Short mmCIF file of C-alpha atoms and ligand atoms in Angstrom, two decimals:
data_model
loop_
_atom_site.label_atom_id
_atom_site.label_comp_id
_atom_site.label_asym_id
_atom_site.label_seq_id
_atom_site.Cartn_x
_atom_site.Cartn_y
_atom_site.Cartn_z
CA UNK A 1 15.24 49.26 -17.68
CA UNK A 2 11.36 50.13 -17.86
CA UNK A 3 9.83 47.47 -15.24
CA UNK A 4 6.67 48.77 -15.85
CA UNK A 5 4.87 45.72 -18.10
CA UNK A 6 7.88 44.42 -18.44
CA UNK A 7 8.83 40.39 -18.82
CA UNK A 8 11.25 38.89 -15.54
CA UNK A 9 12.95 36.32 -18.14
CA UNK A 10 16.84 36.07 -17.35
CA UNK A 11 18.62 38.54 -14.69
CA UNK A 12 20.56 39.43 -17.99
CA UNK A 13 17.70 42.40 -18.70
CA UNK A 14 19.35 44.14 -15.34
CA UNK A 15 22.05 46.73 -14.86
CA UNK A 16 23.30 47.57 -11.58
CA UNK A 17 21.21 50.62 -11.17
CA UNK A 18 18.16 48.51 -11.83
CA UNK A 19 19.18 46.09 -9.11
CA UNK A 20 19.44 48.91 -6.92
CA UNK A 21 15.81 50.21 -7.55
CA UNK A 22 14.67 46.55 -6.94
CA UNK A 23 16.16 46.46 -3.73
CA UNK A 24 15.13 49.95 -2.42
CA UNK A 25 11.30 49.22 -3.30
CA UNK A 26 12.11 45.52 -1.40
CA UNK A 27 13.29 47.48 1.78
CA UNK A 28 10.12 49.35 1.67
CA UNK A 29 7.90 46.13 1.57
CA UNK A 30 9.82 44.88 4.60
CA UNK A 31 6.82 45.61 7.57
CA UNK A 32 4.28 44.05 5.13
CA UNK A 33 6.66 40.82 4.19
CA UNK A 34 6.75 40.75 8.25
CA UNK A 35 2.73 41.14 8.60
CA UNK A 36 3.10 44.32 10.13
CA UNK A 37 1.21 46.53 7.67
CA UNK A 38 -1.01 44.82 5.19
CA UNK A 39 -2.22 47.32 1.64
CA UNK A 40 -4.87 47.03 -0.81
CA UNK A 41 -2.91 48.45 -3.67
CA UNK A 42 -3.68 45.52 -5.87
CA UNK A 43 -7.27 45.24 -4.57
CA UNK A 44 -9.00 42.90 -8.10
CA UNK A 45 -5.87 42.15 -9.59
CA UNK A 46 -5.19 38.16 -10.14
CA UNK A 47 -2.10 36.76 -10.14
CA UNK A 48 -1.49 33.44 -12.54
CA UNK A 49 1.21 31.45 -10.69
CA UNK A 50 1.63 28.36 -13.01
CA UNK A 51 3.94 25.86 -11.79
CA UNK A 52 4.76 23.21 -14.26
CA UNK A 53 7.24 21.85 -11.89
CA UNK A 54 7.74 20.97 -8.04
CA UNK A 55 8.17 24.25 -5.94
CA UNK A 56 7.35 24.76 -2.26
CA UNK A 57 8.62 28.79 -2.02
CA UNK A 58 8.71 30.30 -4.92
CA UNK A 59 5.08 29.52 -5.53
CA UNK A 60 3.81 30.03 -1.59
CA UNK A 61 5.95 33.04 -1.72
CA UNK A 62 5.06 35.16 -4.98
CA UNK A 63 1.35 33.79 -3.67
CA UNK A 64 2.29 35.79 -0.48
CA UNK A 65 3.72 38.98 -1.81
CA UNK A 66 0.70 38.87 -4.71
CA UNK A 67 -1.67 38.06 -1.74
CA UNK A 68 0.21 40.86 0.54
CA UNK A 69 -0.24 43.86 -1.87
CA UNK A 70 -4.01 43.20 -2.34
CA UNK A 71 -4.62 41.04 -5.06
CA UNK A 72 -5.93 37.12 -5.57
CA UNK A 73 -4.31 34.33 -6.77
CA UNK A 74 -4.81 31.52 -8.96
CA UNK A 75 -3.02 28.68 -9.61
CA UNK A 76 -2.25 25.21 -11.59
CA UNK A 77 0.50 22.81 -10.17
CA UNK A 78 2.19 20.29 -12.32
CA UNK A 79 2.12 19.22 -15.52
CA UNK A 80 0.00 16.35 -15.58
CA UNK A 81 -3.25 18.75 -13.84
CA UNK A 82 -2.64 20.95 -16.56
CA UNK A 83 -3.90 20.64 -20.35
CA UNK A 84 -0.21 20.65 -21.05
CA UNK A 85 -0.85 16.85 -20.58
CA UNK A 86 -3.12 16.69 -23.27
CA UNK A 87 -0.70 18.37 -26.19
CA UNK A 88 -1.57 21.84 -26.15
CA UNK A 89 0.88 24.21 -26.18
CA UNK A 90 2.54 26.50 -24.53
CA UNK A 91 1.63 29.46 -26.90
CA UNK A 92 -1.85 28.42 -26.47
CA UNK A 93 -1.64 28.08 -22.79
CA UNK A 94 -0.09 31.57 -22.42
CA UNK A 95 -2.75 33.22 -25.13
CA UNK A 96 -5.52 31.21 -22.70
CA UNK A 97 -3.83 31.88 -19.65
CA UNK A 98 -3.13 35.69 -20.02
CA UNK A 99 -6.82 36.37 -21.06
CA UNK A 100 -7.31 35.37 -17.32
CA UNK A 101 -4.51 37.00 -15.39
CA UNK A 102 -3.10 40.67 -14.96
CA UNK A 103 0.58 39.19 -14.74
CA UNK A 104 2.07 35.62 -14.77
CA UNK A 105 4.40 33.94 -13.02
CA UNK A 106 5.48 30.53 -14.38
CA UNK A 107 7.98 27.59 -13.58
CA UNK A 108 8.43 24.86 -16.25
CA UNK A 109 10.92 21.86 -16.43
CA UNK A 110 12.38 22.78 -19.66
CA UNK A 111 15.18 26.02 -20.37
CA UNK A 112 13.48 29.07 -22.19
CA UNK A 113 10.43 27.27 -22.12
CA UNK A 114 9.29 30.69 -19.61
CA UNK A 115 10.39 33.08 -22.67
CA UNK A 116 8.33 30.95 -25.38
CA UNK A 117 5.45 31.04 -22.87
CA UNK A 118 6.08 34.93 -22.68
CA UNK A 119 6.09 35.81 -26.26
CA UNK A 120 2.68 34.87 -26.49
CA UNK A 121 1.66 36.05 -23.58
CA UNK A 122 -0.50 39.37 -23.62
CA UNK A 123 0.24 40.46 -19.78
CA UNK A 124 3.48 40.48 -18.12
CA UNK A 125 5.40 36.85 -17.17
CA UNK A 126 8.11 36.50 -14.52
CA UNK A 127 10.37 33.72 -15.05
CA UNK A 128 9.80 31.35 -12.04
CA UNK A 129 12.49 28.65 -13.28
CA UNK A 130 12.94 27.48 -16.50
CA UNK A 131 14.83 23.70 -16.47
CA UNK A 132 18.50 24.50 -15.15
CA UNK A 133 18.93 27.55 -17.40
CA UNK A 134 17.77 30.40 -15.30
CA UNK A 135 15.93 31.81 -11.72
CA UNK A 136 15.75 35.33 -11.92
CA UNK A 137 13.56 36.04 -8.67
CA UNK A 138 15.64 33.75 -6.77
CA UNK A 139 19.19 35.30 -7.90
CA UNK A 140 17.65 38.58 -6.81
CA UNK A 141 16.56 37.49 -3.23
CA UNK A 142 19.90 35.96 -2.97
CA UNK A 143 21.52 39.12 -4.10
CA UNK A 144 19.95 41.00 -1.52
CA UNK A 145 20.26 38.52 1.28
CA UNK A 146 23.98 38.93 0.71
CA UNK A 147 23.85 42.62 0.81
CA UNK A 148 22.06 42.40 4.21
CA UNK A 149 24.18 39.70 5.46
CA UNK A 150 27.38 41.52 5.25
CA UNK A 151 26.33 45.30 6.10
CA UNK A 152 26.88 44.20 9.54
CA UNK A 153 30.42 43.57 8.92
CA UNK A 154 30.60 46.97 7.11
CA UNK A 155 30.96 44.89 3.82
CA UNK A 156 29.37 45.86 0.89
CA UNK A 157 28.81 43.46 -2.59
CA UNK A 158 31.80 44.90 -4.30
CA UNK A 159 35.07 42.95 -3.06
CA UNK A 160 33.22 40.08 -1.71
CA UNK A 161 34.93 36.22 -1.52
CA UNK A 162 32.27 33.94 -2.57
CA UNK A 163 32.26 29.91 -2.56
CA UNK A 164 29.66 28.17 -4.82
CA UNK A 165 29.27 24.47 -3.58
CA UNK A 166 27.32 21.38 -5.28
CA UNK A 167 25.81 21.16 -8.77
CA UNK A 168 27.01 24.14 -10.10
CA UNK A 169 26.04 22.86 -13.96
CA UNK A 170 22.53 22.24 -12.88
CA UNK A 171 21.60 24.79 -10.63
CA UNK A 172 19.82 27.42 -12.30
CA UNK A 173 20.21 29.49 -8.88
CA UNK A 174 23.79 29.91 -9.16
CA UNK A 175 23.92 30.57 -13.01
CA UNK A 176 21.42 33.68 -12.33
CA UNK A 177 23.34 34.62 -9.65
CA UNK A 178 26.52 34.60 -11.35
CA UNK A 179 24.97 36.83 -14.43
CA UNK A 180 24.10 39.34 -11.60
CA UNK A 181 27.26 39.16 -9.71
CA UNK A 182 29.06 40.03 -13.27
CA UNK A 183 27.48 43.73 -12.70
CA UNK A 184 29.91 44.09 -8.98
CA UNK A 185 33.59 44.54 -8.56
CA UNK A 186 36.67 42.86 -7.68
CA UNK A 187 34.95 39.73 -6.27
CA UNK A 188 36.57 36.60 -5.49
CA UNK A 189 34.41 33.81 -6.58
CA UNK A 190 35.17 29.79 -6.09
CA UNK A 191 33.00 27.10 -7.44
CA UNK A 192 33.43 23.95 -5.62
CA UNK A 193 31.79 21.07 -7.79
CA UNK A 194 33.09 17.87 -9.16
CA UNK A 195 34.45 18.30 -12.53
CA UNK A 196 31.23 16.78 -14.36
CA UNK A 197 28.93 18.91 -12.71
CA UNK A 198 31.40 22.25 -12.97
CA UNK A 199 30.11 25.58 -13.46
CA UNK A 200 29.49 26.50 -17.19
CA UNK A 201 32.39 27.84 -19.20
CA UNK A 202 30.14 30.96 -20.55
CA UNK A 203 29.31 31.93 -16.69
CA UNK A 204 32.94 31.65 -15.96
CA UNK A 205 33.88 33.87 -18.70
CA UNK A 206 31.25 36.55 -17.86
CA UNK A 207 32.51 36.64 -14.25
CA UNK A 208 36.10 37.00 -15.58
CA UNK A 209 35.30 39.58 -18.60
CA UNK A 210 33.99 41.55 -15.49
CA UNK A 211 37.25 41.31 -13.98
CA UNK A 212 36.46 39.08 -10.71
CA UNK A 213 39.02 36.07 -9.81
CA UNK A 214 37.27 33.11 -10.42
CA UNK A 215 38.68 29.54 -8.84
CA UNK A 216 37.59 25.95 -9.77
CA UNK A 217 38.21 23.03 -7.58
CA UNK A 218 36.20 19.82 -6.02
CA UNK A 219 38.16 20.57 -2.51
CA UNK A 220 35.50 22.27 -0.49
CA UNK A 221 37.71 22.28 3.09
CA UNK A 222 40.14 24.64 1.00
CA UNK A 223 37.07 26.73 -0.63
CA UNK A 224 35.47 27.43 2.37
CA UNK A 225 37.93 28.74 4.30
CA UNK A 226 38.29 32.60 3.30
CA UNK A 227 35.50 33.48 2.17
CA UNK A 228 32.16 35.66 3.12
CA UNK A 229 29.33 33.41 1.98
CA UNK A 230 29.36 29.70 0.94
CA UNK A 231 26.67 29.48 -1.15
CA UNK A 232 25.49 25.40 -1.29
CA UNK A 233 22.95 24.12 -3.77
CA UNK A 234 21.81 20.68 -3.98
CA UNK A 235 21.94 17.60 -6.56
CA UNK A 236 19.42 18.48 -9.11
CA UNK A 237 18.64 14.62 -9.20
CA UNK A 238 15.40 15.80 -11.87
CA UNK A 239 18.27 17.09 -14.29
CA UNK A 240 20.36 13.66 -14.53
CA UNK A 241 19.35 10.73 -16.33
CA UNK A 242 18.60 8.54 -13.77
CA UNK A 243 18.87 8.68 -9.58
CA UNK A 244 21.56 6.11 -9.53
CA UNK A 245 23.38 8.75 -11.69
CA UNK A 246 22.64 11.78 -9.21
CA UNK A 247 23.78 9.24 -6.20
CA UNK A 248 27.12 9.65 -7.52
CA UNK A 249 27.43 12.76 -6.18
CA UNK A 250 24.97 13.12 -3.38
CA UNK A 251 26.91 14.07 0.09
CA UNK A 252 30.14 14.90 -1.88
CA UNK A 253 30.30 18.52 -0.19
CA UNK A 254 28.68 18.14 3.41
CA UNK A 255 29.43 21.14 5.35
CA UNK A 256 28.42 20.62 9.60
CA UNK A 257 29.35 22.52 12.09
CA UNK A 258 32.19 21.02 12.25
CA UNK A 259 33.69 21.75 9.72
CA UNK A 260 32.02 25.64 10.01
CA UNK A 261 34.18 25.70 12.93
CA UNK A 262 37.58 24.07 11.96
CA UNK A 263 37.33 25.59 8.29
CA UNK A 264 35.62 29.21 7.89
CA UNK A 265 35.58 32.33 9.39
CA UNK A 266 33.70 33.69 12.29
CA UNK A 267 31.34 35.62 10.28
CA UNK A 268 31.19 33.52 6.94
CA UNK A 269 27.22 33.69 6.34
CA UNK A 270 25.76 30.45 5.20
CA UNK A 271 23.28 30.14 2.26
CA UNK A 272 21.38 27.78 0.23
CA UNK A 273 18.40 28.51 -1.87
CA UNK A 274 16.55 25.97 -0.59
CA UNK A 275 15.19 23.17 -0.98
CA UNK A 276 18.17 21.57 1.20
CA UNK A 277 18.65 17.45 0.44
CA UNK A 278 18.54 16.72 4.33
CA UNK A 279 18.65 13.07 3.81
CA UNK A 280 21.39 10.98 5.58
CA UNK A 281 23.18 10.01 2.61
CA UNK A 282 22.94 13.77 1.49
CA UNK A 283 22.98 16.00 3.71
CA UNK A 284 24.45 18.90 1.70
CA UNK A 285 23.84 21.42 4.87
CA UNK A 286 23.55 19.34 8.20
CA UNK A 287 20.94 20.23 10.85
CA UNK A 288 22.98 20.69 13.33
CA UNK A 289 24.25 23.93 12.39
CA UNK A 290 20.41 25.26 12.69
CA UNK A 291 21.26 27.02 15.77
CA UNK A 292 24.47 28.41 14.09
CA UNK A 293 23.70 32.44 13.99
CA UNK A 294 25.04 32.49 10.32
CA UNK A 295 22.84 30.02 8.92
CA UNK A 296 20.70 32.40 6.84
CA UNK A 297 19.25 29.95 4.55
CA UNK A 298 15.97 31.16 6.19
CA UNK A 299 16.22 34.60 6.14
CA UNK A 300 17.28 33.91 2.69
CA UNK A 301 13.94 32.81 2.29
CA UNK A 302 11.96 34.93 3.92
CA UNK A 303 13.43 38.00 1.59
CA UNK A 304 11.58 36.42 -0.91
CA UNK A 305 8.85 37.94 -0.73
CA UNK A 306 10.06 41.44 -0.20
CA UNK A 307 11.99 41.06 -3.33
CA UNK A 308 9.09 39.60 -5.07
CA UNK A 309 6.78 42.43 -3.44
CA UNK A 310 9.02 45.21 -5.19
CA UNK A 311 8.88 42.88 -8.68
CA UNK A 312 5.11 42.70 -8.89
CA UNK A 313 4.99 46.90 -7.44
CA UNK A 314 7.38 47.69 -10.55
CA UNK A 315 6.12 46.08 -12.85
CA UNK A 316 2.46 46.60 -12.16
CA UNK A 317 3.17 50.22 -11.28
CA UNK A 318 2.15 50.87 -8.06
CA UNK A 319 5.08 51.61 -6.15
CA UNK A 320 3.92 55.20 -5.25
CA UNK A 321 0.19 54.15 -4.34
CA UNK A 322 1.47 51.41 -2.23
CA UNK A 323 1.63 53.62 0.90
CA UNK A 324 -2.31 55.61 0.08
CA UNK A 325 -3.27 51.50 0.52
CA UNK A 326 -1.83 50.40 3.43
CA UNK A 327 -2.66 50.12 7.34
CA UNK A 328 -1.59 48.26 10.08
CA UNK A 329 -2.38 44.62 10.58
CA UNK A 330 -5.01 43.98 13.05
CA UNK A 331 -4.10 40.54 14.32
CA UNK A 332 -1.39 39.46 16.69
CA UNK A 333 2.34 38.93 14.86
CA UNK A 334 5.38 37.76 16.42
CA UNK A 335 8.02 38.05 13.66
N1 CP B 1 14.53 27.96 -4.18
C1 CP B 1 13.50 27.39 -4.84
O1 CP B 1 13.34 27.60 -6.05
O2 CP B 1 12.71 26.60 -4.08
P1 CP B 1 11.38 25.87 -4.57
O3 CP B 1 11.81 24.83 -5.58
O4 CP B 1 10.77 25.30 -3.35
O5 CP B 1 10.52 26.90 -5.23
#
């Protein structure tokens, strides 16, 4: 695809090749992610990073990388501080809103709400979450954590065993990351839900059409136990009617380190995209497997902003001025 002015609406817009180019620029942004090297190369651009909906890192961290490459950012949280609240609507937000931005990145509780935003929109929009149909950015950094995550095992993407774990009908994580996972090969991919909160049949189909082996079951000891990443999500309690509904299901797939240890492989790399329910009667990923070296829920996080680095570079096409911008930091890091 053309990135440059280009909409991030749905991972569907990507073929492998363009995944590939994503992930090359976001190896290149790795010693400014780390605060090694800071550049100007977006010196007077403004970022609009509209979050209609709760969101600790994908705001802060498409702040960073818009912050990181030179540019400013401004920003509305919520929809009740917004004049969303007062009935206007979202083409007039986006015609408003784009008069005021050079690109937009925007989260909203409600699925292709993001897309409606973006066809009135006269400057590029990146799809920040849009209800539980799609995370585009997220699916990416995920994508990529994986790569890295396995290269040490001489694995690549291709062939890979994957468990999916918790609301897999809510989670817009996992439904972008299945749509990008369709474009590999031969993968082995289990989703480990209760039946009411199963993946979608249309994902599953994708990931079969593209010939992978897809399982469904609600045993996660099973699941867990050959496989290179178990990928946990959380209750999306904001997607169900009511909390007593959600509580249903809440701690229903708690994986400790235990169970890491009695269950999985030596090497199975832990993710989550975060934010983890860490309550007691949750406790979807349990703190005491911080210390556990495969726990990469944070590193997870942390390639977040290289992959969202490489997005705004694309798209805003500065990927070969980045370097004529840069220099090194001139504070103290410890990274
Ligand atoms: N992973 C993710 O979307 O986290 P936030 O809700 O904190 O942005």
């Amino acid at each position: 695809m053309d990135f440059v002015g280009s909409h991030i609406l749905s991972v569907q817009q990507f073929e492998r090749a363009d995944i590939d180019r994503i992930f090359t620029v976001a190896d290149m942004m790795e010693p400014f992610a780390r605060r090694q090297r800071v550049t100007k190369v977006l010196d007077g651009a403004i970022l609009g990073n509209m979050f209609f909906e709760p969101s600790t890192r994908t705001r802060v961290s498409f702040g960073c990388a818009f912050n990181l490459l030179g540019g400013e950012v401004r920003e509305t949280t919520g929809i009740q501080n917004s004049a969303l609240a007062k009935g206007e609507s979202l083409y007039d937000t986006a015609r408003v809103l784009s008069g005021y931005s050079d690109i937009i990145v925007m989260r909203h509780p409600e699925s292709f709400s993001v897309a409606e935003f973006a066809s009135a929109s006269r400057v590029p929009v990146l799809n920040g979450g849009d209800g539980a149909n799609e995370h585009p950015s997220q699916a990416l950094l995920d994508l990529y954590t994986i790569r890295k995550e396995v290269k040490a095992a001489g694995k690549g993407i291709d062939n890979l065993r994957i468990a999916m774990i918790g609301d897999l009908k809510n989670g817009r994580t996992v439904h972008s990351l299945c749509k990008l996972l369709s474009l590999y090969k031969n993968l082995s991919i289990t989703m480990v839900a209760p039946e009411e909160l199963q993946m979608q049949e249309d994902v599953v189909e994708m990931l079969r059409t593209a010939g992978h082996h897809v399982y469904i079951t609600d045993k996660l000891e099973e699941s867990i136990s050959r496989v290179d990443i178990a990928y946990s999500t959380r209750i999306q309690e904001e997607r169900f009617a009511s909390k007593e509904e959600a509580d249903r299901y809440r701690g229903r797939f708690r994986l400790n380190q235990s169970i890491y240890t009695q269950y999985c492989e030596p090497n199975t790399v832990i993710m989550h995209p975060l934010p983890r329910d860490s309550r007691m009667d949750a406790n979807e990923l349990d703190n005491d497997l911080n210390e556990n070296p495969n726990l990469a829920i944070f590193r997870q996080a942390d390639n977040g902003v290289n992959v969202r680095m490489a997005l705004f570079a694309m798209i805003l096409d500065v990927v070969d001025q980045v370097e004529q911008y840069a220099r090194p930091v001139n504070w103290y890091t410890k990274r």
